[in-house]
Short mmCIF file of C-alpha atoms in Angstrom, two decimals:
data_model
loop_
_atom_site.label_atom_id
_atom_site.label_comp_id
_atom_site.label_asym_id
_atom_site.label_seq_id
_atom_site.Cartn_x
_atom_site.Cartn_y
_atom_site.Cartn_z
CA UNK I 1 25.53 89.10 20.04
CA UNK I 2 28.46 90.89 20.83
CA UNK I 3 32.23 89.54 20.31
CA UNK I 4 34.43 88.80 23.70
CA UNK I 5 36.95 91.65 24.09
CA UNK I 6 39.73 89.66 22.98
CA UNK I 7 38.20 89.28 19.58
CA UNK I 8 38.46 92.62 17.47
CA UNK I 9 35.48 94.27 16.01
CA UNK I 10 37.11 93.50 12.26
CA UNK I 11 37.35 89.83 12.88
CA UNK I 12 34.14 89.46 14.40
CA UNK I 13 31.82 90.10 11.07
CA UNK I 14 33.94 90.23 8.20
CA UNK I 15 32.80 89.90 4.38
CA UNK I 16 29.89 90.20 1.77
CA UNK I 17 27.34 88.30 1.23
CA UNK I 18 26.29 85.28 -1.30
CA UNK I 19 24.07 86.58 -2.65
CA UNK I 20 23.82 89.04 -0.16
CA UNK I 21 25.84 89.34 3.33
CA UNK I 22 27.79 91.83 5.49
CA UNK I 23 31.11 92.69 5.90
CA UNK I 24 33.11 94.69 8.38
CA UNK I 25 34.94 97.27 7.28
CA UNK I 26 36.19 99.91 9.80
CA UNK I 27 36.63 100.58 13.33
CA UNK I 28 34.11 101.30 15.94
CA UNK I 29 33.37 104.31 18.13
CA UNK I 30 31.63 104.62 21.46
CA UNK I 31 28.19 106.04 21.68
CA UNK I 32 27.51 109.98 22.59
CA UNK I 33 26.91 110.68 26.29
CA UNK I 34 29.83 108.69 27.61
CA UNK I 35 27.78 105.23 27.25
CA UNK I 36 30.18 101.92 27.05
CA UNK I 37 28.65 100.66 24.14
CA UNK I 38 29.94 100.57 21.08
CA UNK I 39 28.22 101.59 17.78
CA UNK I 40 28.48 99.48 14.61
CA UNK I 41 28.03 101.40 11.54
CA UNK I 42 26.30 99.17 8.93
CA UNK I 43 25.24 100.08 5.42
CA UNK I 44 22.84 98.62 3.11
CA UNK I 45 20.92 98.82 -0.02
CA UNK I 46 17.76 97.12 1.13
CA UNK I 47 14.42 99.09 0.60
CA UNK I 48 10.85 98.21 0.49
CA UNK I 49 9.57 94.81 2.25
CA UNK I 50 13.07 93.62 2.76
CA UNK I 51 14.38 96.98 4.33
CA UNK I 52 11.20 96.49 6.72
CA UNK I 53 12.54 93.17 7.45
CA UNK I 54 16.10 94.28 8.23
CA UNK I 55 14.96 97.31 10.23
CA UNK I 56 13.17 95.02 12.62
CA UNK I 57 16.19 92.89 12.75
CA UNK I 58 18.54 95.19 13.79
CA UNK I 59 16.02 96.81 16.21
CA UNK I 60 15.90 93.42 17.67
CA UNK I 61 19.46 93.31 18.14
CA UNK I 62 19.83 96.58 19.97
CA UNK I 63 17.15 95.60 22.31
CA UNK I 64 18.66 92.31 23.16
CA UNK I 65 21.94 93.51 24.34
CA UNK I 66 23.76 96.62 25.93
CA UNK I 67 27.33 96.06 24.40
CA UNK I 68 26.97 97.72 21.16
CA UNK I 69 24.46 99.61 19.08
CA UNK I 70 23.66 98.80 15.21
CA UNK I 71 23.21 101.99 13.36
CA UNK I 72 22.22 101.37 9.79
CA UNK I 73 22.72 103.62 6.75
CA UNK I 74 20.18 103.02 3.56
CA UNK I 75 22.16 103.84 0.22
CA UNK I 76 20.75 103.71 -3.39
CA UNK I 77 21.01 100.08 -4.68
CA UNK I 78 23.66 99.53 -7.74
CA UNK I 79 26.38 101.20 -8.75
CA UNK I 80 26.23 104.36 -6.29
CA UNK I 81 26.06 102.21 -3.47
CA UNK I 82 29.29 100.21 -4.53
CA UNK I 83 31.05 103.20 -5.44
CA UNK I 84 30.87 104.86 -2.44
CA UNK I 85 31.48 101.61 -0.50
CA UNK I 86 34.63 100.88 -2.14
CA UNK I 87 35.90 104.67 -1.78
CA UNK I 88 34.97 104.48 1.69
CA UNK I 89 37.34 101.37 2.59
CA UNK I 90 39.75 102.67 0.45
CA UNK I 91 39.81 106.03 2.41
CA UNK I 92 39.98 104.44 5.86
CA UNK I 93 36.30 105.80 6.05
CA UNK I 94 34.24 102.55 5.87
CA UNK I 95 31.04 101.18 7.87
CA UNK I 96 31.74 98.65 10.27
CA UNK I 97 29.65 96.11 8.60
CA UNK I 98 27.93 96.17 5.40
CA UNK I 99 26.05 94.07 2.76
CA UNK I 100 26.87 92.98 -0.97
CA UNK I 101 26.31 90.77 -3.39
CA UNK I 102 28.45 87.67 -3.63
CA UNK I 103 29.52 88.55 -7.35
CA UNK I 104 31.57 91.72 -6.04
CA UNK I 105 33.55 89.63 -3.19
CA UNK I 106 35.98 88.72 -5.32
CA UNK I 107 36.77 92.17 -6.70
CA UNK I 108 36.73 94.01 -2.78
CA UNK I 109 38.70 90.96 -1.02
CA UNK I 110 42.08 90.77 -3.13
CA UNK I 111 42.34 94.95 -2.44
CA UNK I 112 42.46 94.58 0.91
CA UNK I 113 39.16 95.93 0.93
CA UNK I 114 37.44 93.26 3.33
CA UNK I 115 38.32 91.19 6.46
CA UNK I 116 38.14 87.35 6.70
CA UNK I 117 35.29 85.87 8.84
CA UNK I 118 36.60 84.35 12.10
CA UNK I 119 35.50 81.02 11.48
CA UNK I 120 35.95 79.46 15.07
CA UNK I 121 34.20 82.29 16.39
CA UNK I 122 31.24 81.84 13.87
CA UNK I 123 30.82 78.06 14.75
CA UNK I 124 30.72 79.13 18.47
CA UNK I 125 27.75 81.19 17.60
CA UNK I 126 26.10 78.41 15.57
CA UNK I 127 26.98 79.40 12.13
CA UNK I 128 29.08 77.06 10.12
CA UNK I 129 28.85 74.97 7.03
CA UNK I 130 25.88 73.07 8.62
CA UNK I 131 23.83 76.25 8.79
CA UNK I 132 24.17 76.54 4.69
CA UNK I 133 24.09 74.65 1.63
CA UNK I 134 27.36 73.60 0.32
CA UNK I 135 27.33 75.63 -2.54
CA UNK I 136 26.04 79.06 -0.79
CA UNK I 137 28.83 78.59 1.72
CA UNK I 138 31.73 77.97 -0.60
CA UNK I 139 30.93 80.92 -2.51
CA UNK I 140 31.82 83.08 0.61
CA UNK I 141 35.29 81.63 0.22
CA UNK I 142 38.07 82.66 -1.49
CA UNK I 143 41.22 80.55 -1.05
CA UNK I 144 41.11 79.19 1.97
CA UNK I 145 39.42 82.31 3.69
CA UNK I 146 35.85 83.33 4.11
CA UNK I 147 34.98 86.67 3.20
CA UNK I 148 31.73 86.22 2.52
CA UNK I 149 28.49 84.95 4.95
CA UNK I 150 25.25 84.68 3.05
CA UNK I 151 21.99 86.42 4.33
CA UNK I 152 19.59 85.03 1.57
CA UNK I 153 19.95 83.31 -1.90
CA UNK I 154 17.94 83.73 -4.83
CA UNK I 155 17.33 79.86 -6.38
CA UNK I 156 15.02 78.98 -9.41
CA UNK I 157 12.64 76.22 -8.35
CA UNK I 158 10.44 74.11 -10.42
CA UNK I 159 6.54 74.15 -9.72
CA UNK I 160 4.22 71.65 -11.92
CA UNK I 161 0.34 71.14 -11.72
CA UNK I 162 0.48 67.00 -10.27
CA UNK I 163 -3.39 66.90 -12.19
CA UNK I 164 -2.17 67.92 -15.57
CA UNK I 165 1.33 66.13 -15.34
CA UNK I 166 -0.40 63.22 -14.26
CA UNK I 167 -3.01 63.30 -17.34
CA UNK I 168 0.26 63.95 -19.37
CA UNK I 169 2.14 60.85 -18.16
CA UNK I 170 4.80 62.57 -16.75
CA UNK I 171 4.87 61.40 -13.34
CA UNK I 172 6.61 58.71 -11.41
CA UNK I 173 5.13 55.76 -9.21
CA UNK I 174 5.63 58.68 -6.45
CA UNK I 175 3.77 61.26 -8.01
CA UNK I 176 7.08 63.46 -8.83
CA UNK I 177 8.27 64.26 -12.48
CA UNK I 178 10.17 61.65 -14.12
CA UNK I 179 14.02 62.43 -13.89
CA UNK I 180 15.23 64.23 -17.09
CA UNK I 181 18.86 64.11 -18.31
CA UNK I 182 18.83 66.06 -21.60
CA UNK I 183 17.51 69.06 -23.17
CA UNK I 184 15.65 67.62 -25.72
CA UNK I 185 13.57 64.79 -22.78
CA UNK I 186 12.81 68.01 -21.14
CA UNK I 187 11.53 69.59 -24.25
CA UNK I 188 9.45 66.39 -24.91
CA UNK I 189 7.91 66.47 -21.58
CA UNK I 190 6.96 70.22 -21.99
CA UNK I 191 5.41 69.03 -24.90
CA UNK I 192 3.49 66.30 -23.66
CA UNK I 193 2.26 68.99 -20.79
CA UNK I 194 1.07 71.18 -23.17
CA UNK I 195 -1.17 68.61 -24.48
CA UNK I 196 -2.55 67.68 -21.41
CA UNK I 197 -3.35 71.29 -20.79
CA UNK I 198 -4.54 72.30 -24.03
CA UNK I 199 -2.47 75.28 -23.32
CA UNK I 200 0.90 76.26 -21.99
CA UNK I 201 3.57 73.34 -21.11
CA UNK I 202 5.96 75.65 -19.71
CA UNK I 203 6.06 79.03 -18.42
CA UNK I 204 9.34 80.99 -16.78
CA UNK I 205 9.32 83.78 -13.96
CA UNK I 206 7.57 85.94 -11.95
CA UNK I 207 9.63 88.82 -12.95
CA UNK I 208 10.26 90.07 -16.53
CA UNK I 209 13.31 92.05 -15.70
CA UNK I 210 16.95 91.96 -17.16
CA UNK I 211 18.44 90.27 -13.96
CA UNK I 212 16.43 87.46 -13.90
CA UNK I 213 17.05 86.92 -17.54
CA UNK I 214 20.55 87.10 -16.68
CA UNK I 215 20.25 84.68 -13.94
CA UNK I 216 18.92 82.12 -15.57
CA UNK I 217 21.71 82.25 -18.59
CA UNK I 218 24.37 82.63 -15.88
CA UNK I 219 22.78 79.20 -14.20
CA UNK I 220 22.58 77.24 -17.63
CA UNK I 221 26.02 78.56 -18.42
CA UNK I 222 27.82 77.21 -15.49
CA UNK I 223 25.87 73.82 -15.49
CA UNK I 224 28.03 72.68 -18.56
CA UNK I 225 31.20 73.46 -16.29
CA UNK I 226 31.55 76.80 -18.08
CA UNK I 227 33.14 79.70 -16.13
CA UNK I 228 32.79 83.56 -17.07
#
């Protein structure tokens, strides 16, 4: 959806994601051939299945209107991407919109490498705090300014076998896990489940990489009210 003429491109979409979002960083240029449509340069680091999904979204946006065209560039994930993004922004040659992890926003925004979102315009387009959980929406703010609008998030969820947990006596009257108020109580519950299953009472994760371990540690650490 294109912004009105009185709204600059930099004000229409600005920021970086939570977990991943988009940021407008530079000026738009017209398309070759003398068309009036503007080109939005879009950098992202999505490959694999998420890259296919993003390509489909971009194709849909380009096909839905003729005011502008989104032109994506896919770069290598990690430090090479963020180094190029910072250097391009500092040198005045940044893409119009880009994706970054929310943890990076606090390093980019104070240096003037990102603009703020126009929250009033976003609300007109149906994007506001009601669209997200409170924690994800607030993650995009630095002070009173919104720099980041999340494309996705990576929550940890707890799944349990209701038959085994029922046999272990750890379900409430609604068939859900009883509330746990301490680590000791959680371990006691896991031991009861292990006894009922005659095997493991608790397992973690679907990926054994360092990023998953870090996310879990960071989650538990900050639940104590601590900050990194």
